[in-house]
Amino acid sequence: MAYVNFVKKYKLEIAMVLPLLLYILGFTVYPIIQTITLSFQDQYTKAFTLANYKEIIGKTEFKNAFFNTIALTFISLTLEMTAGLVIALILKRNFKGKGLLRSLMLVPMGVPTLVSGVAMTYIFGLYGYFNALLQKLHIIEMPIDWASGGLKTLLMVSVADMWKVTPIVILLLLAGLESIPDEVYEASNIDGATAWQTFKYVTLPLLKPSITMALILRAIDAFRIFELVLVLAGRATPVISTFAYDEYNNYANAYTSAAASTILLLIITVFIVGYLKIAGTKEEQ
Amino acid sequence: MRKIDISEKISNAAYIPIAIIAAIFMIIPVYILFITSFAVPSDILKPHPDFFITRFTLDHWKDVFLSGNIWPPFKKSFVVATMTTIIAIIIAAPAAYVIARMPSKVKYAVVLSLFFTRMFPDVGIALPIAVQFIKLNLMDTYLGLVMAHLIVNLPFAAWILVGTFETIPKDLEEAALVDGTSKLTALMRIIMPIALPGIAVTAIFVWLNSWNEFTYALYLTISDRTLPLQTYYYVQRGGIFDSATYAAILTIPVMLVTFFLQKYMKSGYLAGAVKG
């Protein structure tokens, strides 16, 4: 009865939310369940099996993709959070040309991810601008093939990713910095704290919610990185997303592709839960 | 007197040079992209490509436009982005309004779950949808791609719009209800006009997201490419002047909008807008 009354009282509200809810259930939650189901199904008999997982885990490409995804996320996040924090701290200062700097910092946001990948191919190509610069500075003799795999390819993709998303990290952290009241800084000034002490004991702890937010947002996207790798590194350096695409597109195997996607989802979930747990327990101490 | 430590000295001395280096770093890729699209091939296709080009040509742009290959992808991207925007706003705006008026604990949970729809890998969602669309003959269609783009953009639009509706005081609609207006009229006559600027900004962001979208388009396209796919096609073929020109065309609307909407680029919007 209470339930019926609730529906009657809020029928307009329910009608307004329902399309969104149904869409998310039908086009996000349901496909994800389908993907997870597929990953445990035999290709022919549809019976429950772990064969798809065994198959991809046995592949060298998948091992590489797994390692690359984790390494790439780690390198990208380190670069982006460091650069983002430094630039956000600079933008918190008052100086001539600050407005211009802020506008220039936003330029990468106006560039589609795919396009940033295209631009980076001109820079990191064998006869690209970066090799030319290194040769002019006599750091290297022969041009480096950045896309040939290994750590240098991961670094190249990380720099490309960093270029594209650091502006967002800057803005998120800057918003956090601006929400710290001036009185706190005045107090630490009066207590005679040095700049480093103020940063370590005042700014960083108060900035923690913004850092957590930026870190989780960035980690989710870094784990799912797709088009940048596709454009820059091709199939020589797979990540889990491009591996899943390859399995489906080039080997027409939806089952192993689904298994790869499920593993990726698992990694992301473990990361978020783990991070929140660690960040949470530290807070209690 | 406050002590000045080494870290303060370093930061006072270094912040301007770092700012300048960072600004240059942010500009260079865009600069290189555009000069490539205007460069004479012999200035670029050599072991040490010119960074400052002195000769300009419109050949690559002419080629792209005169070949006619650009119009079908341009039309597809444009129509899909526009349809996605209209439907996303129609579905997300009313829902966001209701969410914004929920008790704060429920609201927080709903907003958080909207946010966590992002953690699902696109390749995991696109796969069963592609399999389904093959059966339903929706591959290569505008409708199919619009449906796929809504997956990303509905939660995104709802997320931003909840923030917009939250800023509108509740008293306004309560006053209208006391005067005997129906809920729906109050909403359409009073709330929506106030929320219009926020809705417009959301619409623009959704449009750009769809215009740039790559992953779903890749899964759901066999032959009728969108503009990003066309760009990728030329990247794969190794036509650097074609790919530079296509990439530039793809970028121009995004650049313009980002420039004019700078003041809306705040963390609240960004939380959802992170996807480029």
XYZ file of C-alpha atoms in Angstrom:
561
model
C 0.000 0.000 0.000
C 2.781 2.418 0.972
C 4.458 1.518 -2.274
C 1.363 2.349 -4.315
C 1.031 5.687 -2.545
C 4.653 6.498 -3.275
C 4.117 5.813 -6.962
C 0.933 7.891 -7.010
C 2.472 10.844 -5.233
C 5.613 10.912 -7.322
C 4.295 9.706 -10.670
C 5.602 12.757 -12.526
C 9.051 12.423 -10.953
C 9.186 8.717 -11.737
C 8.185 9.376 -15.331
C 10.975 11.920 -15.579
C 13.724 9.659 -14.242
C 12.592 6.408 -15.814
C 13.923 6.917 -19.379
C 17.430 7.644 -18.060
C 17.337 4.706 -15.707
C 16.068 2.306 -18.367
C 18.665 3.494 -20.851
C 21.512 2.940 -18.419
C 20.143 -0.483 -17.487
C 19.546 -1.499 -21.091
C 22.611 -0.014 -22.742
C 25.284 -0.128 -20.053
C 24.479 -2.603 -17.317
C 22.914 -5.232 -19.593
C 25.746 -5.201 -22.185
C 28.299 -5.503 -19.390
C 26.450 -8.526 -18.003
C 26.347 -9.953 -21.522
C 30.079 -9.438 -21.897
C 30.793 -11.149 -18.599
C 28.472 -14.022 -19.569
C 30.086 -14.378 -22.995
C 33.513 -14.546 -21.421
C 32.491 -17.706 -19.535
C 30.753 -19.369 -22.478
C 32.030 -22.007 -24.841
C 32.094 -20.684 -28.402
C 29.985 -23.525 -29.784
C 28.077 -25.232 -26.994
C 27.469 -22.072 -24.910
C 28.223 -24.164 -21.838
C 30.113 -22.698 -18.890
C 33.853 -22.783 -19.435
C 37.084 -21.094 -18.433
C 38.643 -21.872 -21.810
C 38.413 -18.269 -23.074
C 40.439 -17.042 -20.124
C 42.937 -19.874 -20.503
C 43.270 -19.076 -24.183
C 44.058 -15.391 -23.774
C 46.246 -15.844 -20.710
C 48.324 -18.265 -22.765
C 48.911 -15.615 -25.441
C 52.061 -13.506 -25.316
C 50.110 -10.533 -26.695
C 47.769 -10.628 -23.740
C 50.599 -10.832 -21.222
C 52.168 -7.832 -22.925
C 48.840 -6.015 -23.018
C 48.290 -6.660 -19.333
C 51.746 -5.451 -18.373
C 51.534 -2.443 -20.719
C 48.163 -1.369 -19.327
C 49.432 -1.390 -15.744
C 52.779 0.218 -16.600
C 51.159 2.851 -18.802
C 48.670 3.791 -16.110
C 51.434 4.054 -13.539
C 53.715 6.190 -15.735
C 50.899 8.408 -17.042
C 49.434 9.027 -13.616
C 52.810 9.895 -12.118
C 53.581 12.343 -14.935
C 50.121 13.890 -14.985
C 49.656 14.310 -11.261
C 53.137 15.816 -10.820
C 52.819 18.212 -13.756
C 49.226 19.014 -12.823
C 50.111 19.866 -9.234
C 53.127 21.989 -10.175
C 51.173 23.997 -12.732
C 48.141 24.344 -10.473
C 50.432 25.748 -7.753
C 51.910 28.173 -10.289
C 48.437 29.284 -11.366
C 47.562 29.915 -7.718
C 50.202 32.647 -7.659
C 49.651 36.151 -8.963
C 51.836 37.198 -11.841
C 51.709 39.010 -15.145
C 50.454 36.818 -17.950
C 48.596 34.429 -15.642
C 45.392 34.730 -17.667
C 47.247 33.937 -20.859
C 48.971 30.959 -19.265
C 45.634 29.616 -18.044
C 44.143 29.903 -21.538
C 47.145 28.198 -23.128
C 46.955 25.393 -20.563
C 43.448 24.638 -21.789
C 44.459 24.233 -25.440
C 44.762 20.411 -25.302
C 41.171 20.217 -24.048
C 40.115 21.640 -27.394
C 41.826 18.833 -29.262
C 40.123 15.462 -29.738
C 42.104 12.536 -28.292
C 42.451 10.964 -31.711
C 43.867 14.195 -33.129
C 46.363 14.505 -30.293
C 47.523 11.027 -31.280
C 47.855 12.096 -34.914
C 49.892 15.175 -33.945
C 52.118 13.018 -31.763
C 52.893 10.714 -34.704
C 54.485 13.708 -36.450
C 56.545 14.464 -33.347
C 57.604 10.927 -32.459
C 57.940 9.527 -35.955
C 61.283 8.119 -37.057
C 61.956 11.377 -38.916
C 59.795 13.372 -36.568
C 60.463 16.586 -34.736
C 61.584 14.998 -31.478
C 64.306 12.882 -33.055
C 65.395 15.889 -35.116
C 65.671 17.951 -31.932
C 67.629 15.258 -30.100
C 69.997 14.978 -33.054
C 70.488 18.735 -33.213
C 71.370 18.729 -29.526
C 73.746 15.809 -30.191
C 72.018 13.642 -27.608
C 71.545 10.865 -30.144
C 73.307 9.980 -33.381
C 70.704 7.791 -35.061
C 66.949 8.448 -34.975
C 65.055 6.385 -32.394
C 62.053 4.315 -33.467
C 59.713 5.290 -30.639
C 56.921 2.990 -31.767
C 59.018 -0.171 -31.850
C 57.883 -1.395 -28.450
C 59.225 -1.601 -24.922
C 59.643 1.174 -22.400
C 60.244 3.912 -24.980
C 56.882 3.263 -26.624
C 55.150 3.329 -23.247
C 56.880 6.621 -22.483
C 55.771 8.050 -25.822
C 52.138 7.068 -25.225
C 52.338 8.434 -21.671
C 53.635 11.782 -22.906
C 50.816 11.905 -25.466
C 48.261 11.064 -22.781
C 49.831 13.559 -20.418
C 49.598 16.291 -23.027
C 45.909 15.628 -23.542
C 44.718 15.296 -19.950
C 47.027 17.367 -17.741
C 44.753 20.416 -18.261
C 41.923 18.540 -16.593
C 44.134 17.542 -13.669
C 45.267 21.167 -13.385
C 41.709 22.455 -13.253
C 40.574 19.847 -10.729
C 43.536 20.567 -8.445
C 43.253 24.323 -8.942
C 39.627 24.196 -7.821
C 40.808 22.327 -4.720
C 43.581 24.853 -4.058
C 41.173 27.756 -4.400
C 38.805 26.224 -1.882
C 41.496 26.328 0.831
C 40.712 29.432 2.902
C 43.376 32.155 3.072
C 43.141 32.181 6.879
C 44.800 28.775 7.018
C 47.813 30.131 5.153
C 47.901 33.249 7.315
C 47.912 31.086 10.428
C 50.784 28.929 9.207
C 52.624 32.116 8.222
C 52.250 33.559 11.698
C 53.484 30.285 13.189
C 56.643 30.749 11.153
C 56.225 27.750 8.898
C 58.533 27.586 5.912
C 57.131 27.248 2.410
C 57.892 23.515 2.382
C 56.264 22.961 5.762
C 53.189 24.876 4.666
C 52.989 22.784 1.518
C 53.470 19.496 3.344
C 51.304 20.087 6.413
C 48.672 22.500 5.106
C 48.249 22.408 1.343
C 48.653 18.680 0.675
C 46.308 17.379 3.400
C 43.621 19.929 2.514
C 44.022 19.133 -1.164
C 43.597 15.420 -0.591
C 39.937 15.159 -1.671
C 40.748 16.860 -4.981
C 43.798 14.656 -5.470
C 41.733 11.517 -4.820
C 39.094 12.694 -7.268
C 41.629 13.515 -9.993
C 43.537 10.294 -9.410
C 40.497 8.019 -9.638
C 39.128 9.804 -12.679
C 42.462 9.646 -14.433
C 43.165 6.045 -13.430
C 39.836 4.857 -14.860
C 40.562 6.534 -18.181
C 44.208 5.459 -18.224
C 43.264 1.800 -17.727
C 40.773 2.092 -20.585
C 43.185 3.893 -22.940
C 42.356 2.948 -26.514
C 42.656 5.301 -29.470
C 45.975 6.870 -28.479
C 47.590 3.435 -28.363
C 45.896 2.389 -31.593
C 47.198 5.454 -33.437
C 50.643 5.741 -31.850
C 51.769 2.233 -31.112
C 49.676 0.068 -33.386
C 49.600 -3.650 -32.727
C 53.227 -3.898 -31.648
C 52.387 -2.509 -28.221
C 48.941 -3.709 -27.189
C 46.994 -2.668 -24.111
C 43.997 -4.618 -22.855
C 41.463 -2.439 -24.724
C 43.260 -2.731 -28.053
C 43.796 -6.456 -27.413
C 40.039 -6.886 -26.878
C 39.350 -4.954 -30.082
C 41.867 -7.068 -31.990
C 40.342 -10.331 -30.790
C 36.918 -9.228 -31.975
C 37.871 -7.391 -35.140
C 40.751 -9.416 -36.533
C 40.053 -12.867 -35.102
C 36.252 -12.526 -34.984
C 36.260 -14.031 -31.512
C 33.733 -12.242 -29.332
C 34.337 -14.696 -26.470
C 38.019 -14.026 -25.886
C 37.404 -10.328 -26.494
C 34.765 -10.442 -23.753
C 37.198 -12.232 -21.438
C 39.782 -9.465 -21.961
C 37.177 -6.761 -21.273
C 36.077 -8.558 -18.121
C 39.660 -8.686 -16.871
C 39.979 -4.967 -17.561
C 36.805 -4.269 -15.612
C 38.171 -6.360 -12.760
C 41.444 -4.400 -12.723
C 39.574 -1.086 -12.599
C 37.301 -2.297 -9.797
C 40.213 -3.628 -7.764
C 42.072 -0.368 -8.219
C 39.172 1.835 -7.102
C 38.199 -0.315 -4.128
C 41.834 -0.738 -3.109
C 42.627 2.942 -3.435
C 39.583 4.045 -1.458
C 40.390 1.493 1.267
C 43.992 2.621 1.596
C 43.090 6.314 1.431
C 40.291 5.652 3.948
C 42.421 3.848 6.543
C 45.107 6.517 6.381
C 42.482 9.097 7.199
C 41.444 7.269 10.366
C 44.927 7.208 11.799
C 60.313 37.163 10.755
C 59.402 34.119 8.711
C 62.179 31.862 7.540
C 62.633 31.528 3.806
C 63.704 27.987 3.017
C 65.279 26.476 -0.038
C 61.991 25.265 -1.505
C 60.613 28.796 -1.454
C 63.741 30.123 -3.167
C 63.506 27.449 -5.835
C 59.835 27.993 -6.492
C 60.229 31.775 -6.637
C 63.040 31.455 -9.135
C 61.618 28.631 -11.204
C 57.913 29.221 -11.577
C 58.089 31.606 -14.513
C 60.469 29.415 -16.572
C 58.367 26.337 -15.783
C 55.213 28.191 -16.794
C 56.774 29.212 -20.091
C 58.034 25.696 -20.839
C 54.632 24.230 -19.983
C 52.874 26.740 -22.234
C 55.199 25.875 -25.124
C 54.641 22.162 -24.502
C 50.873 22.681 -24.680
C 51.033 24.593 -27.965
C 53.590 22.607 -29.971
C 51.488 19.581 -31.043
C 48.648 21.792 -32.276
C 51.110 24.060 -34.058
C 52.789 21.094 -35.761
C 49.435 19.660 -36.805
C 48.364 22.874 -38.488
C 51.686 23.631 -40.194
C 51.746 20.080 -41.544
C 48.371 20.631 -43.162
C 49.705 23.768 -44.896
C 53.260 22.655 -45.597
C 54.949 22.004 -48.898
C 55.738 18.243 -48.781
C 59.491 18.676 -49.337
C 59.763 20.831 -46.182
C 58.267 18.131 -43.972
C 59.128 14.819 -45.596
C 62.823 14.800 -44.789
C 64.963 13.529 -41.911
C 64.902 16.950 -40.234
C 61.460 18.427 -40.899
C 61.246 22.224 -40.732
C 59.753 23.557 -37.526
C 59.249 27.039 -38.949
C 57.872 26.707 -42.424
C 58.174 29.626 -44.793
C 56.294 28.213 -47.752
C 52.585 27.601 -47.411
C 50.260 25.704 -49.678
C 46.532 25.130 -49.709
C 46.930 21.986 -51.802
C 46.163 19.523 -48.993
C 43.013 21.369 -48.000
C 41.955 21.652 -51.643
C 42.611 17.941 -52.154
C 40.511 16.988 -49.160
C 37.596 19.221 -50.063
C 37.653 18.668 -53.818
C 38.002 14.894 -53.573
C 34.520 14.788 -52.107
C 35.588 12.140 -49.606
C 35.034 14.500 -46.751
C 31.336 15.208 -47.128
C 29.752 11.834 -46.238
C 31.820 11.478 -43.014
C 31.292 15.150 -42.190
C 27.550 14.782 -42.632
C 27.442 11.579 -40.586
C 29.436 13.079 -37.711
C 27.396 16.262 -37.797
C 23.975 14.605 -37.918
C 24.854 11.979 -35.298
C 26.283 14.589 -32.922
C 23.217 16.801 -33.315
C 20.723 13.953 -32.841
C 22.650 12.631 -29.857
C 22.605 16.085 -28.280
C 18.868 16.608 -28.715
C 17.914 13.188 -27.358
C 20.451 13.361 -24.524
C 19.017 16.668 -23.306
C 15.398 15.508 -23.615
C 16.119 12.409 -21.513
C 18.751 13.765 -19.125
C 17.322 17.186 -18.232
C 14.066 16.022 -16.556
C 15.890 13.197 -14.786
C 18.607 15.544 -13.567
C 15.989 17.900 -12.194
C 14.369 15.128 -10.161
C 17.759 13.899 -8.937
C 18.717 17.429 -7.891
C 15.573 17.632 -5.752
C 16.131 14.292 -3.983
C 17.139 14.155 -0.307
C 20.887 14.779 -0.214
C 21.929 11.243 0.761
C 19.961 9.624 -2.057
C 21.154 12.289 -4.456
C 24.771 11.649 -3.537
C 24.342 7.917 -4.147
C 22.646 8.481 -7.508
C 25.254 10.970 -8.702
C 28.015 8.613 -7.639
C 26.458 5.708 -9.531
C 26.124 7.919 -12.614
C 29.808 8.581 -12.261
C 30.676 4.916 -11.911
C 29.037 4.042 -15.217
C 32.313 5.434 -16.546
C 34.360 2.661 -15.052
C 32.982 0.085 -17.492
C 35.405 -0.317 -20.394
C 33.959 0.983 -23.663
C 35.261 -2.085 -25.460
C 33.241 -4.259 -23.068
C 30.011 -2.383 -23.777
C 30.616 -1.921 -27.498
C 31.185 -5.648 -28.096
C 27.705 -7.054 -27.281
C 26.121 -3.980 -28.833
C 27.995 -4.540 -32.073
C 26.983 -8.223 -32.068
C 23.372 -7.177 -31.454
C 23.443 -4.427 -34.103
C 24.691 -6.824 -36.755
C 21.579 -8.931 -36.161
C 19.317 -5.863 -36.161
C 20.923 -4.371 -39.273
C 21.931 -1.261 -37.359
C 25.569 -1.280 -38.423
C 26.593 1.850 -40.333
C 23.295 3.567 -39.535
C 22.916 6.992 -37.965
C 20.366 5.609 -35.509
C 22.694 2.885 -34.262
C 25.535 5.298 -33.646
C 23.248 7.791 -31.907
C 22.091 5.005 -29.575
C 25.698 4.106 -28.829
C 26.757 7.705 -28.228
C 23.913 8.140 -25.761
C 25.541 5.451 -23.591
C 28.402 7.766 -22.735
C 26.543 11.043 -22.936
C 23.367 10.408 -20.953
C 25.132 9.895 -17.596
C 27.509 12.703 -18.511
C 24.713 15.168 -19.319
C 22.694 14.129 -16.271
C 25.770 14.585 -14.075
C 26.373 18.152 -15.258
C 22.694 19.092 -15.208
C 22.196 17.925 -11.617
C 24.756 20.600 -10.741
C 22.814 23.183 -12.740
C 19.439 22.413 -11.164
C 20.920 22.337 -7.667
C 21.744 26.023 -7.948
C 18.098 26.953 -8.598
C 16.387 27.705 -5.281
C 13.497 25.440 -4.362
C 11.402 28.406 -3.155
C 10.752 29.448 -6.733
C 8.767 26.376 -7.661
C 7.171 26.137 -4.228
C 5.836 29.651 -4.658
C 4.392 28.684 -8.017
C 2.795 25.545 -6.539
C 1.161 27.592 -3.811
C -0.308 29.816 -6.510
C -2.014 26.706 -7.840
C 0.161 25.949 -10.838
C 0.667 22.271 -11.611
C 4.065 20.706 -11.063
C 4.621 20.283 -14.772
C 3.716 23.878 -15.633
C 5.926 25.165 -12.836
C 8.753 23.121 -14.233
C 8.322 24.223 -17.834
C 7.519 27.880 -17.134
C 9.813 28.632 -14.212
C 12.627 26.148 -13.775
C 13.586 25.330 -17.364
C 14.056 28.981 -18.469
C 16.388 29.609 -15.522
C 18.311 26.427 -16.266
C 18.590 27.231 -19.962
C 22.196 28.535 -19.956
C 23.356 25.424 -18.092
C 21.416 23.208 -20.477
C 22.965 25.000 -23.452
C 26.499 24.471 -22.139
C 25.730 20.808 -21.462
C 24.350 20.435 -24.966
C 27.534 21.838 -26.463
C 29.715 19.468 -24.439
C 27.573 16.503 -25.471
C 27.783 17.580 -29.089
C 31.579 17.721 -28.908
C 31.807 14.344 -27.165
C 29.808 12.764 -29.948
C 31.699 14.659 -32.681
C 35.002 13.296 -31.321
C 33.842 9.816 -30.392
C 35.981 7.023 -31.759
C 35.590 3.668 -29.994
C 31.870 3.005 -30.553
C 32.097 4.391 -34.072
C 34.917 1.950 -34.794
C 32.895 -1.019 -33.526
C 29.682 -0.032 -35.275
C 31.002 0.968 -38.670
C 31.740 -1.168 -41.674
C 31.911 1.334 -44.523
C 30.181 4.637 -43.670
C 32.909 6.313 -41.625
C 32.572 9.230 -39.273
C 35.086 12.064 -39.392
C 37.313 10.591 -36.633
C 37.292 7.217 -38.409
C 38.150 8.900 -41.701
C 41.096 10.588 -39.976
C 42.204 7.251 -38.553
C 41.857 5.690 -41.999
C 44.362 8.162 -43.424
C 46.679 7.651 -40.443
C 46.723 3.942 -41.238
C 47.344 4.584 -44.916
C 50.242 6.815 -43.926
C 48.993 9.880 -45.787
C 50.334 12.457 -43.406
C 48.979 15.507 -45.246
C 45.532 13.991 -45.562
C 45.513 12.933 -41.916
C 46.778 16.346 -40.788
C 44.088 18.121 -42.768
C 41.311 15.834 -41.563
C 42.587 16.138 -37.999
C 42.612 19.926 -38.343
C 39.039 19.951 -39.654
C 37.962 17.722 -36.792
C 39.684 20.017 -34.294
C 38.482 23.437 -35.429
C 34.924 23.300 -33.999
C 36.189 21.789 -30.747
C 38.881 24.460 -30.399
C 36.480 27.314 -31.043
C 33.925 26.049 -28.571
C 36.500 25.303 -25.882
C 37.896 28.800 -26.306
C 34.527 30.509 -25.968
C 33.333 28.298 -23.128
C 36.512 28.665 -21.064
C 34.716 30.048 -18.067
C 32.525 26.950 -17.916
C 35.576 24.697 -17.783
C 35.320 24.262 -14.060
C 35.897 21.207 -12.032
C 32.192 20.448 -11.620
C 31.718 20.113 -15.347
C 35.062 18.531 -15.828
C 34.423 15.667 -13.542
C 32.307 14.329 -16.343
C 33.966 16.092 -19.225
C 37.269 14.363 -18.861
C 36.705 12.329 -21.953
C 38.104 14.335 -24.842
